[in-house]
Amino acid sequence: MASSEYPSALADQLARYEAHRAEPPDGTTLAAVILLLRPGNGEAEVLFVVRASDESALWSGHVALPGGRWEPGDADLEETALRELHEETGLELGRQDILGRLDELHPVSRHIPRIAITPFVGWREALPRVRRTVEIDGHFWVPVSELLTPARRGTLDFRRDGEDFSFPTIEYGGHAVWGLTFSIVRNFLDLSESP
C-alpha cells in the first residue's frame, strides 16, 4: 500500500473496529496514550518514548507511548492524549490528526494502581523534532514492519517480591517494548494486519 493511502485506510479500519470499552470501577485513574505514526522511509513508523529515570515513578525508565493521566481541565480522554503528547515531546497534534482508538486496558495487578488506559492512534505527515523534556530520557521511531518481524520477539523475565514474571517483548535498537505498551502495540498490529 502506498504511504499516501495508509492513513485513510487505517482510519477506515479503526472506524469499523469496535474497540473494547468498559466502565471502570469507582476510584480508577483514567489515562490516555497515543500511538503516533508518521511516514518513514517508504512505510509508517511508530513513536516510542523512554520514560525518565525516577525511583519514585512507577514506570521509570520504561519504553512507552506518550501519554498520561486525565486532568480535570481535559474535555475528554482524546484531549488528555494530545496534551500529554505535547507536554512530553513538544509535538502538537489536533483532533483532526486522530485516526481512531484501540481497546481500553484495565490492568489488574497488586503492583500497579487501578488504572484505565485509552489508546488513540494518530498520524501526522510532517513533524518537528521531538523535544527532550523532564518526563522522557529519549525517544525512537520504529517502522511498522519491524514491529511485525518475528525475529524482534523476545521475553523479559524477572523476579519481584518473591514472584517470577515473564512478559513477551518487541526488541528494537537495544530497547524492549513490553507490558501495557506491548499490549497496545499488539492490538494495533492485529488490527493493521486484518483485511
Tab-separated table of C-alpha atoms in Angstrom:
chain	number	residue	atom	x	y	z
A	1	MET	CA	0.000	0.000	0.000
A	2	ALA	CA	1.349	3.445	-0.918
A	3	SER	CA	2.249	5.527	2.129
A	4	SER	CA	-0.160	8.233	0.914
A	5	GLU	CA	-3.039	5.720	1.182
A	6	TYR	CA	-2.000	4.319	4.563
A	7	PRO	CA	-3.599	6.861	6.947
A	8	SER	CA	-7.004	6.833	5.212
A	9	ALA	CA	-7.034	3.019	5.007
A	10	LEU	CA	-6.074	2.786	8.690
A	11	ALA	CA	-8.720	5.360	9.641
A	12	ASP	CA	-11.311	3.234	7.789
A	13	GLN	CA	-10.196	0.125	9.702
A	14	LEU	CA	-10.382	1.969	13.012
A	15	ALA	CA	-13.837	3.338	12.159
A	16	ARG	CA	-15.086	-0.232	11.585
A	17	TYR	CA	-13.292	-1.582	14.656
A	18	GLU	CA	-15.338	-1.864	17.832
A	19	ALA	CA	-12.748	-1.009	20.446
A	20	HIS	CA	-13.339	-2.713	23.791
A	21	ARG	CA	-14.639	-0.265	26.367
A	22	ALA	CA	-15.773	-0.879	29.912
A	23	GLU	CA	-16.996	1.314	32.722
A	24	PRO	CA	-14.088	1.370	35.180
A	25	PRO	CA	-14.876	0.909	38.881
A	26	ASP	CA	-15.051	3.980	41.100
A	27	GLY	CA	-11.634	5.174	42.172
A	28	THR	CA	-9.972	4.145	38.914
A	29	THR	CA	-7.459	6.604	37.482
A	30	LEU	CA	-8.230	7.457	33.861
A	31	ALA	CA	-5.357	7.847	31.417
A	32	ALA	CA	-4.782	8.073	27.679
A	33	VAL	CA	-1.856	7.405	25.363
A	34	ILE	CA	-1.248	7.992	21.695
A	35	LEU	CA	0.288	5.591	19.226
A	36	LEU	CA	1.678	8.217	16.871
A	37	LEU	CA	2.550	7.323	13.292
A	38	ARG	CA	4.456	9.250	10.665
A	39	PRO	CA	5.573	8.376	7.144
A	40	GLY	CA	9.071	6.947	7.222
A	41	ASN	CA	11.301	5.502	4.525
A	42	GLY	CA	8.526	4.002	2.414
A	43	GLU	CA	6.369	2.936	5.363
A	44	ALA	CA	4.801	4.174	8.569
A	45	GLU	CA	6.820	4.480	11.777
A	46	VAL	CA	5.622	4.462	15.404
A	47	LEU	CA	6.971	6.828	18.079
A	48	PHE	CA	8.138	5.361	21.388
A	49	VAL	CA	9.460	7.334	24.347
A	50	VAL	CA	11.767	6.229	27.144
A	51	ARG	CA	10.415	7.415	30.473
A	52	ALA	CA	12.780	9.439	32.632
A	53	SER	CA	14.574	7.555	35.387
A	54	ASP	CA	12.941	8.395	38.697
A	55	GLU	CA	12.912	5.925	41.568
A	56	SER	CA	9.562	7.270	42.782
A	57	ALA	CA	7.860	6.855	39.380
A	58	LEU	CA	6.045	3.601	38.628
A	59	TRP	CA	7.198	3.334	35.012
A	60	SER	CA	10.659	4.823	35.493
A	61	GLY	CA	12.927	4.073	32.531
A	62	HIS	CA	10.286	2.073	30.638
A	63	VAL	CA	9.656	2.258	26.913
A	64	ALA	CA	6.168	3.692	26.439
A	65	LEU	CA	3.783	5.533	24.192
A	66	PRO	CA	3.361	9.235	25.015
A	67	GLY	CA	0.500	9.757	27.429
A	68	GLY	CA	-0.605	10.160	30.986
A	69	ARG	CA	-3.431	10.808	33.396
A	70	TRP	CA	-6.637	12.650	32.694
A	71	GLU	CA	-6.812	16.046	34.393
A	72	PRO	CA	-9.962	17.996	35.325
A	73	GLY	CA	-9.196	20.619	32.647
A	74	ASP	CA	-9.281	17.982	29.879
A	75	ALA	CA	-12.545	17.925	27.925
A	76	ASP	CA	-12.129	14.177	27.304
A	77	LEU	CA	-9.501	11.464	27.055
A	78	GLU	CA	-8.620	12.380	23.481
A	79	GLU	CA	-7.627	15.806	24.770
A	80	THR	CA	-5.636	14.103	27.528
A	81	ALA	CA	-3.650	12.150	24.936
A	82	LEU	CA	-2.951	15.263	22.852
A	83	ARG	CA	-1.974	17.349	25.897
A	84	GLU	CA	0.341	14.671	27.247
A	85	LEU	CA	1.970	14.204	23.834
A	86	HIS	CA	2.785	17.917	23.752
A	87	GLU	CA	3.997	18.024	27.366
A	88	GLU	CA	6.265	15.006	26.928
A	89	THR	CA	7.614	15.564	23.421
A	90	GLY	CA	6.792	19.096	22.305
A	91	LEU	CA	4.766	17.689	19.391
A	92	GLU	CA	1.409	19.332	18.741
A	93	LEU	CA	-1.401	17.437	17.089
A	94	GLY	CA	-5.034	18.373	16.690
A	95	ARG	CA	-8.165	16.274	16.882
A	96	GLN	CA	-8.117	16.031	13.084
A	97	ASP	CA	-4.877	14.020	13.418
A	98	ILE	CA	-6.557	11.277	15.474
A	99	LEU	CA	-7.477	8.285	13.297
A	100	GLY	CA	-9.327	6.316	15.958
A	101	ARG	CA	-8.966	4.397	19.181
A	102	LEU	CA	-7.877	0.945	20.314
A	103	ASP	CA	-9.045	-1.314	23.153
A	104	GLU	CA	-9.095	0.166	26.631
A	105	LEU	CA	-6.795	-1.529	29.108
A	106	HIS	CA	-7.821	-2.186	32.699
A	107	PRO	CA	-4.808	-3.989	34.164
A	108	VAL	CA	-5.376	-5.832	37.409
A	109	SER	CA	-2.226	-6.180	39.462
A	110	ARG	CA	-1.195	-5.550	43.028
A	111	HIS	CA	1.969	-3.964	41.622
A	112	ILE	CA	0.219	-1.057	39.867
A	113	PRO	CA	-2.625	1.247	40.902
A	114	ARG	CA	-6.115	0.776	39.481
A	115	ILE	CA	-5.975	2.485	36.090
A	116	ALA	CA	-7.960	2.530	32.833
A	117	ILE	CA	-5.911	3.436	29.749
A	118	THR	CA	-7.488	4.542	26.478
A	119	PRO	CA	-5.103	4.357	23.485
A	120	PHE	CA	-5.621	6.598	20.465
A	121	VAL	CA	-3.948	6.281	17.061
A	122	GLY	CA	-2.620	9.460	15.461
A	123	TRP	CA	-0.998	10.316	12.135
A	124	ARG	CA	0.946	13.362	11.011
A	125	GLU	CA	2.697	13.801	7.670
A	126	ALA	CA	5.242	16.360	8.837
A	127	LEU	CA	6.507	16.572	12.394
A	128	PRO	CA	9.133	18.753	14.025
A	129	ARG	CA	11.865	17.104	16.044
A	130	VAL	CA	10.858	15.521	19.331
A	131	ARG	CA	11.852	17.854	22.159
A	132	ARG	CA	13.673	16.497	25.213
A	133	THR	CA	11.616	17.110	28.366
A	134	VAL	CA	11.925	16.218	32.036
A	135	GLU	CA	9.429	13.389	31.529
A	136	ILE	CA	11.389	11.447	28.931
A	137	ASP	CA	15.029	10.397	28.623
A	138	GLY	CA	14.775	9.741	24.908
A	139	HIS	CA	12.668	8.541	22.016
A	140	PHE	CA	12.894	6.396	18.906
A	141	TRP	CA	10.816	5.614	15.830
A	142	VAL	CA	10.186	2.032	14.696
A	143	PRO	CA	8.913	1.005	11.231
A	144	VAL	CA	5.665	-0.971	11.466
A	145	SER	CA	7.265	-3.832	9.506
A	146	GLU	CA	9.926	-4.155	12.230
A	147	LEU	CA	7.219	-4.400	14.899
A	148	LEU	CA	5.725	-7.286	12.901
A	149	THR	CA	9.040	-9.130	12.408
A	150	PRO	CA	9.132	-12.431	14.380
A	151	ALA	CA	12.886	-12.019	14.917
A	152	ARG	CA	12.113	-8.951	17.054
A	153	ARG	CA	10.141	-11.041	19.562
A	154	GLY	CA	11.600	-11.945	22.909
A	155	THR	CA	10.739	-12.251	26.582
A	156	LEU	CA	11.526	-10.234	29.658
A	157	ASP	CA	11.932	-12.375	32.761
A	158	PHE	CA	12.351	-11.005	36.259
A	159	ARG	CA	11.568	-11.685	39.888
A	160	ARG	CA	9.731	-9.241	42.136
A	161	ASP	CA	8.522	-9.736	45.713
A	162	GLY	CA	9.194	-13.470	45.500
A	163	GLU	CA	7.237	-13.908	42.261
A	164	ASP	CA	8.603	-14.798	38.825
A	165	PHE	CA	7.323	-12.816	35.855
A	166	SER	CA	7.733	-13.368	32.122
A	167	PHE	CA	6.463	-10.880	29.561
A	168	PRO	CA	6.550	-11.000	25.757
A	169	THR	CA	8.590	-8.223	24.180
A	170	ILE	CA	9.343	-6.497	20.921
A	171	GLU	CA	13.037	-5.609	20.853
A	172	TYR	CA	14.474	-2.829	18.732
A	173	GLY	CA	17.623	-0.729	18.947
A	174	GLY	CA	18.520	-2.023	22.389
A	175	HIS	CA	15.042	-1.266	23.767
A	176	ALA	CA	12.328	-3.685	24.868
A	177	VAL	CA	8.644	-2.889	24.410
A	178	TRP	CA	6.697	-4.899	26.986
A	179	GLY	CA	3.804	-4.823	29.443
A	180	LEU	CA	0.943	-2.416	28.779
A	181	THR	CA	2.763	-0.823	25.839
A	182	PHE	CA	3.254	-4.246	24.231
A	183	SER	CA	-0.483	-4.956	24.647
A	184	ILE	CA	-1.423	-1.702	22.910
A	185	VAL	CA	1.054	-2.271	20.076
A	186	ARG	CA	-0.166	-5.870	19.636
A	187	ASN	CA	-3.770	-4.609	19.400
A	188	PHE	CA	-2.667	-2.110	16.734
A	189	LEU	CA	-0.700	-4.717	14.789
A	190	ASP	CA	-3.571	-7.207	14.869
A	191	LEU	CA	-5.871	-4.513	13.536
A	192	SER	CA	-3.468	-3.333	10.849
A	193	GLU	CA	-2.929	-6.934	9.633
A	194	SER	CA	-6.658	-7.635	9.344
A	195	PRO	CA	-8.320	-7.195	5.925
